[in-house]
PDB file of C-alpha atoms in Angstrom:
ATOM      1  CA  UNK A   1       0.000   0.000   0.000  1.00 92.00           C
ATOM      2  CA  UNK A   2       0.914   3.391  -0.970  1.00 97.00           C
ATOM      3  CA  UNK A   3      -0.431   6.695   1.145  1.00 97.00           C
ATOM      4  CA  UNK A   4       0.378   9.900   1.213  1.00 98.00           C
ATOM      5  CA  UNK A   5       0.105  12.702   3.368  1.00 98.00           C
ATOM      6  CA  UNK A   6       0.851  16.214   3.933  1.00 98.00           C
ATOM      7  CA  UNK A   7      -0.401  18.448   1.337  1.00 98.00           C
ATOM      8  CA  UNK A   8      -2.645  21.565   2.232  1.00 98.00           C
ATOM      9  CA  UNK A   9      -2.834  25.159   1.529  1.00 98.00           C
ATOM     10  CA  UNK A  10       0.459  26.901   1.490  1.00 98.00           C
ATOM     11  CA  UNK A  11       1.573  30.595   0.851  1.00 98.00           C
ATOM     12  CA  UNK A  12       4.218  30.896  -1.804  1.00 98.00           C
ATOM     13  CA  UNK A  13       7.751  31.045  -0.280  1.00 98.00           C
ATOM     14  CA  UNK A  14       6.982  28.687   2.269  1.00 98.00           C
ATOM     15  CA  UNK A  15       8.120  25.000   2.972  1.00 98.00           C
ATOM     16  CA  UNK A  16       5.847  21.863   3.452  1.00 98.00           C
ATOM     17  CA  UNK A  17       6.996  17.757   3.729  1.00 98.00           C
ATOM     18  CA  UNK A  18       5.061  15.248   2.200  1.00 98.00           C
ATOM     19  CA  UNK A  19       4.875  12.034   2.972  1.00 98.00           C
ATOM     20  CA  UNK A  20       3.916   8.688   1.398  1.00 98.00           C
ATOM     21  CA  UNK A  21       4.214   5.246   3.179  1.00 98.00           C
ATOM     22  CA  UNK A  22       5.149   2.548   1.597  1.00 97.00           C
ATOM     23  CA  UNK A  23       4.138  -0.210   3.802  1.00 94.00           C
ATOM     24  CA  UNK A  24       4.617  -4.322   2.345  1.00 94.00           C
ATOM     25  CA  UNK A  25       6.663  -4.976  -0.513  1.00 95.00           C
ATOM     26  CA  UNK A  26       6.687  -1.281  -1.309  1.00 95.00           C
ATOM     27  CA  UNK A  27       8.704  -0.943   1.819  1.00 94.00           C
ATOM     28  CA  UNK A  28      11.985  -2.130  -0.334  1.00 94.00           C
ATOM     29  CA  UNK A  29      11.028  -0.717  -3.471  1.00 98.00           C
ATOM     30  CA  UNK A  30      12.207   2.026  -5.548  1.00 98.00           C
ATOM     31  CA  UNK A  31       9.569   5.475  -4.907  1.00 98.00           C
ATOM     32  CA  UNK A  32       9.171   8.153  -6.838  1.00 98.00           C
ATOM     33  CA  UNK A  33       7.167  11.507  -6.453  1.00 98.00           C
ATOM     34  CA  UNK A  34       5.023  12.976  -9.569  1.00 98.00           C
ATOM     35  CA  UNK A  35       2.618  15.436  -9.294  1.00 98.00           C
ATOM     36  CA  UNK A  36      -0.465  16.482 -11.840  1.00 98.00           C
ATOM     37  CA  UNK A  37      -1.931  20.163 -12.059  1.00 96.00           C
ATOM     38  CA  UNK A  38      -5.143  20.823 -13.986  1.00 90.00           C
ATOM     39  CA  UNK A  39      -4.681  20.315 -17.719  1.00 92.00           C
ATOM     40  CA  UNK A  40      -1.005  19.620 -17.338  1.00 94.00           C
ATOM     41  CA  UNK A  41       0.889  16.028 -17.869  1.00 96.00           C
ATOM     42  CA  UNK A  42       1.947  14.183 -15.134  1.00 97.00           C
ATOM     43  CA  UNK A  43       5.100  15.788 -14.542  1.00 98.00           C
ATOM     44  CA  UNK A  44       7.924  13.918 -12.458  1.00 98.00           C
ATOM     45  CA  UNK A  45       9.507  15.611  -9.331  1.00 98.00           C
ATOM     46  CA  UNK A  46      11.805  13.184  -7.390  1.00 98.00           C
ATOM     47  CA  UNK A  47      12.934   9.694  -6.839  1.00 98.00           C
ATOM     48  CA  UNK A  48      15.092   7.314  -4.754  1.00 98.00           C
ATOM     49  CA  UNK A  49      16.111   4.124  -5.201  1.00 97.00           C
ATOM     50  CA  UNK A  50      15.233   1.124  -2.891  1.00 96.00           C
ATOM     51  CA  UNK A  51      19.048   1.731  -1.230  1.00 95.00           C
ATOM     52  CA  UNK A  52      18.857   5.387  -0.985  1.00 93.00           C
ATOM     53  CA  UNK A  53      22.123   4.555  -3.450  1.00 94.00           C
ATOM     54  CA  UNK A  54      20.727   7.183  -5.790  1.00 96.00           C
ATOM     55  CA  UNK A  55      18.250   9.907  -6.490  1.00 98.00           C
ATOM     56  CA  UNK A  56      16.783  12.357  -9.118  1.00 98.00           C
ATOM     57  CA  UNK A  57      15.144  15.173  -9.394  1.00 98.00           C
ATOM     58  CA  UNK A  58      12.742  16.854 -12.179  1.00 98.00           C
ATOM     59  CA  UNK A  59      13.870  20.321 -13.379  1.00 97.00           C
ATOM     60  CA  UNK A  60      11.637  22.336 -10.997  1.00 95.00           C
ATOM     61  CA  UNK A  61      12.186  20.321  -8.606  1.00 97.00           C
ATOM     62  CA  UNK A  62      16.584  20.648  -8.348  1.00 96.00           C
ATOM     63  CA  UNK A  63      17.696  23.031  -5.589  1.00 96.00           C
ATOM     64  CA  UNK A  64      14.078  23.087  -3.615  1.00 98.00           C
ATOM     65  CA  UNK A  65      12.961  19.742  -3.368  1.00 98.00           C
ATOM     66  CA  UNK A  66      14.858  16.815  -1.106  1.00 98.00           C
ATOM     67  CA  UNK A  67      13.554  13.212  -1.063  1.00 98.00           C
ATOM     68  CA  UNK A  68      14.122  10.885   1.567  1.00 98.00           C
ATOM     69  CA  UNK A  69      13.147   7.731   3.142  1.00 97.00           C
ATOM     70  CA  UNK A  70      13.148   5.879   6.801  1.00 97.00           C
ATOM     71  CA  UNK A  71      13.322   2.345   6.650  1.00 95.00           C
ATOM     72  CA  UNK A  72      12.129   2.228  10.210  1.00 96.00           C
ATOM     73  CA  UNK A  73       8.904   4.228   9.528  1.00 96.00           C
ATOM     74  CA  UNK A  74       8.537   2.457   5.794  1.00 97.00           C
ATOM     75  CA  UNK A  75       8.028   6.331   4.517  1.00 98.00           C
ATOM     76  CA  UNK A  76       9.375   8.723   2.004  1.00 98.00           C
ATOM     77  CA  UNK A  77       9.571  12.385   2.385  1.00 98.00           C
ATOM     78  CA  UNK A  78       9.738  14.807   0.208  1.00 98.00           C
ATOM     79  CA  UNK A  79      10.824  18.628   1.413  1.00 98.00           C
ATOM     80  CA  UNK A  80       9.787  21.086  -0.452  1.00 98.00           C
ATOM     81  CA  UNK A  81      10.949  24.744  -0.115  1.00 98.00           C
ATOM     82  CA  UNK A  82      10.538  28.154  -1.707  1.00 98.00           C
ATOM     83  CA  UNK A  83       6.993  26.854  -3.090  1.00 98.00           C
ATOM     84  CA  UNK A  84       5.996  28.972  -5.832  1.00 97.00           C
ATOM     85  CA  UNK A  85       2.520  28.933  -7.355  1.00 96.00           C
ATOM     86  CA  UNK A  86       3.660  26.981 -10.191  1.00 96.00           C
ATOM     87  CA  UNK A  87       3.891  23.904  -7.653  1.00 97.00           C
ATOM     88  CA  UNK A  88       0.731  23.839  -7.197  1.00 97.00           C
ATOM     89  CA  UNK A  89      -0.534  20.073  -8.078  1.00 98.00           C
ATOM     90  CA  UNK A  90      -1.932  16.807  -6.737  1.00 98.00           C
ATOM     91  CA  UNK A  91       1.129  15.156  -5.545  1.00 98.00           C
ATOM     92  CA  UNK A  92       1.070  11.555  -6.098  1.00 98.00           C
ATOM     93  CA  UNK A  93       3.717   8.656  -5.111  1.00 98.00           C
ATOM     94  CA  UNK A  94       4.833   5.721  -6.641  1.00 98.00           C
ATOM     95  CA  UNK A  95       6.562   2.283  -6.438  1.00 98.00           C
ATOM     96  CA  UNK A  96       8.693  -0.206  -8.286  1.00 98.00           C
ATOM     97  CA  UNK A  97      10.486  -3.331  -8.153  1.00 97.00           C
ATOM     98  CA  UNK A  98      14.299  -2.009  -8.497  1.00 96.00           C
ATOM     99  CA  UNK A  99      14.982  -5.289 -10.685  1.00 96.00           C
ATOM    100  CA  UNK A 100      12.568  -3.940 -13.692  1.00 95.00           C
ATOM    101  CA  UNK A 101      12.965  -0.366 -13.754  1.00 94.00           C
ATOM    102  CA  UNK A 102      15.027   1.577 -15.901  1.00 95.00           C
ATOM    103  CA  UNK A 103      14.128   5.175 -15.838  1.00 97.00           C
ATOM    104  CA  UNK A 104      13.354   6.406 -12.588  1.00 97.00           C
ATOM    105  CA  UNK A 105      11.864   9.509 -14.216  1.00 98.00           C
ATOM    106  CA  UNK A 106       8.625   7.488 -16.346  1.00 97.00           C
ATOM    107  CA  UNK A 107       5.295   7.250 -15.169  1.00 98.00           C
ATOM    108  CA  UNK A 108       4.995   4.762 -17.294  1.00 97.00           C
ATOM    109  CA  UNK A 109       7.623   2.174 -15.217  1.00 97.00           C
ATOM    110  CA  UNK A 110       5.595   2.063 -12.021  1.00 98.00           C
ATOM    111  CA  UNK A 111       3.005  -0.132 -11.743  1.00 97.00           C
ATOM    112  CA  UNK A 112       1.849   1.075  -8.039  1.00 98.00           C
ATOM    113  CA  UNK A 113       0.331   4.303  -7.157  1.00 98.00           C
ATOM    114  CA  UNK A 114      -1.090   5.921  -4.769  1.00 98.00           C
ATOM    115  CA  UNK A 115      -4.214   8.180  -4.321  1.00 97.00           C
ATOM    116  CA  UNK A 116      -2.337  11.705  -4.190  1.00 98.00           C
ATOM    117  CA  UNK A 117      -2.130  14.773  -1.837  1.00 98.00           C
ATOM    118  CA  UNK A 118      -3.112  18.056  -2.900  1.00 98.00           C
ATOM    119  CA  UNK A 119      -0.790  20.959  -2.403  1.00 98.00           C
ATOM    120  CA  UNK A 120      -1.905  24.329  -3.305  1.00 98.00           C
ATOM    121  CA  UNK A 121       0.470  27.112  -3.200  1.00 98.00           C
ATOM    122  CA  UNK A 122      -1.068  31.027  -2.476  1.00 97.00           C
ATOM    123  CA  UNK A 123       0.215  33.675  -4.086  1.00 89.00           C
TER     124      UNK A 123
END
């Protein structure tokens, strides 16, 4: 099971963490962040591999954004700081087996998803 947490309503400049836990198999399994504003594409933000060995980050998403994860709380974090409207999205997290993905950055290579958290940034 995948769930998030931690969006709300958030004045621009400010800093929020979002959470997703990733309890089961997910636990061990590479997560990534995306995020979907009205009448936009999915858009990646962040990823980390089952190992913490490696992550990545989408463009808007370099210098602001951190992901994480606790293996003893099964959850991944992402920070998010300087929030500018533009980040304004239902933030959704995702899982993979590490021994099929290739491109941490696709949608299209996680199978698991979970319902989303909605962050909405005030200008």
């Amino acid at each position: 099971q995948l769930e998030e947490s931690g969006g709300r309503l958030i004045q621009a400049g400010g800093s929020l963490r979002l959470s997703c836990v990733a309890s089961g198999r997910f636990s061990r399994y590479d997560i990534a962040w995306f995020r979907m504003a009205p009448a936009k594409e999915r858009e990646f933000v962040a990823a980390i591999t089952d190992n913490s060995d490696a992550t990545e980050y989408g463009r808007s998403a370099k210098g602001r954004f951190t992901i994480s994860r606790d293996y003893a709380k099964n959850t991944i974090y992402l920070d998010m700081n300087n929030l500018k409207s533009e980040d304004t999205a239902d933030y959704e997290c995702a899982a993979a087996d590490p021994r099929f993905i290739n491109n941490l950055a696709n949608s299209d290579e996680y199978p698991y998803w979970g319902r989303g958290t909605q962050v909405t940034v005030s200008s």
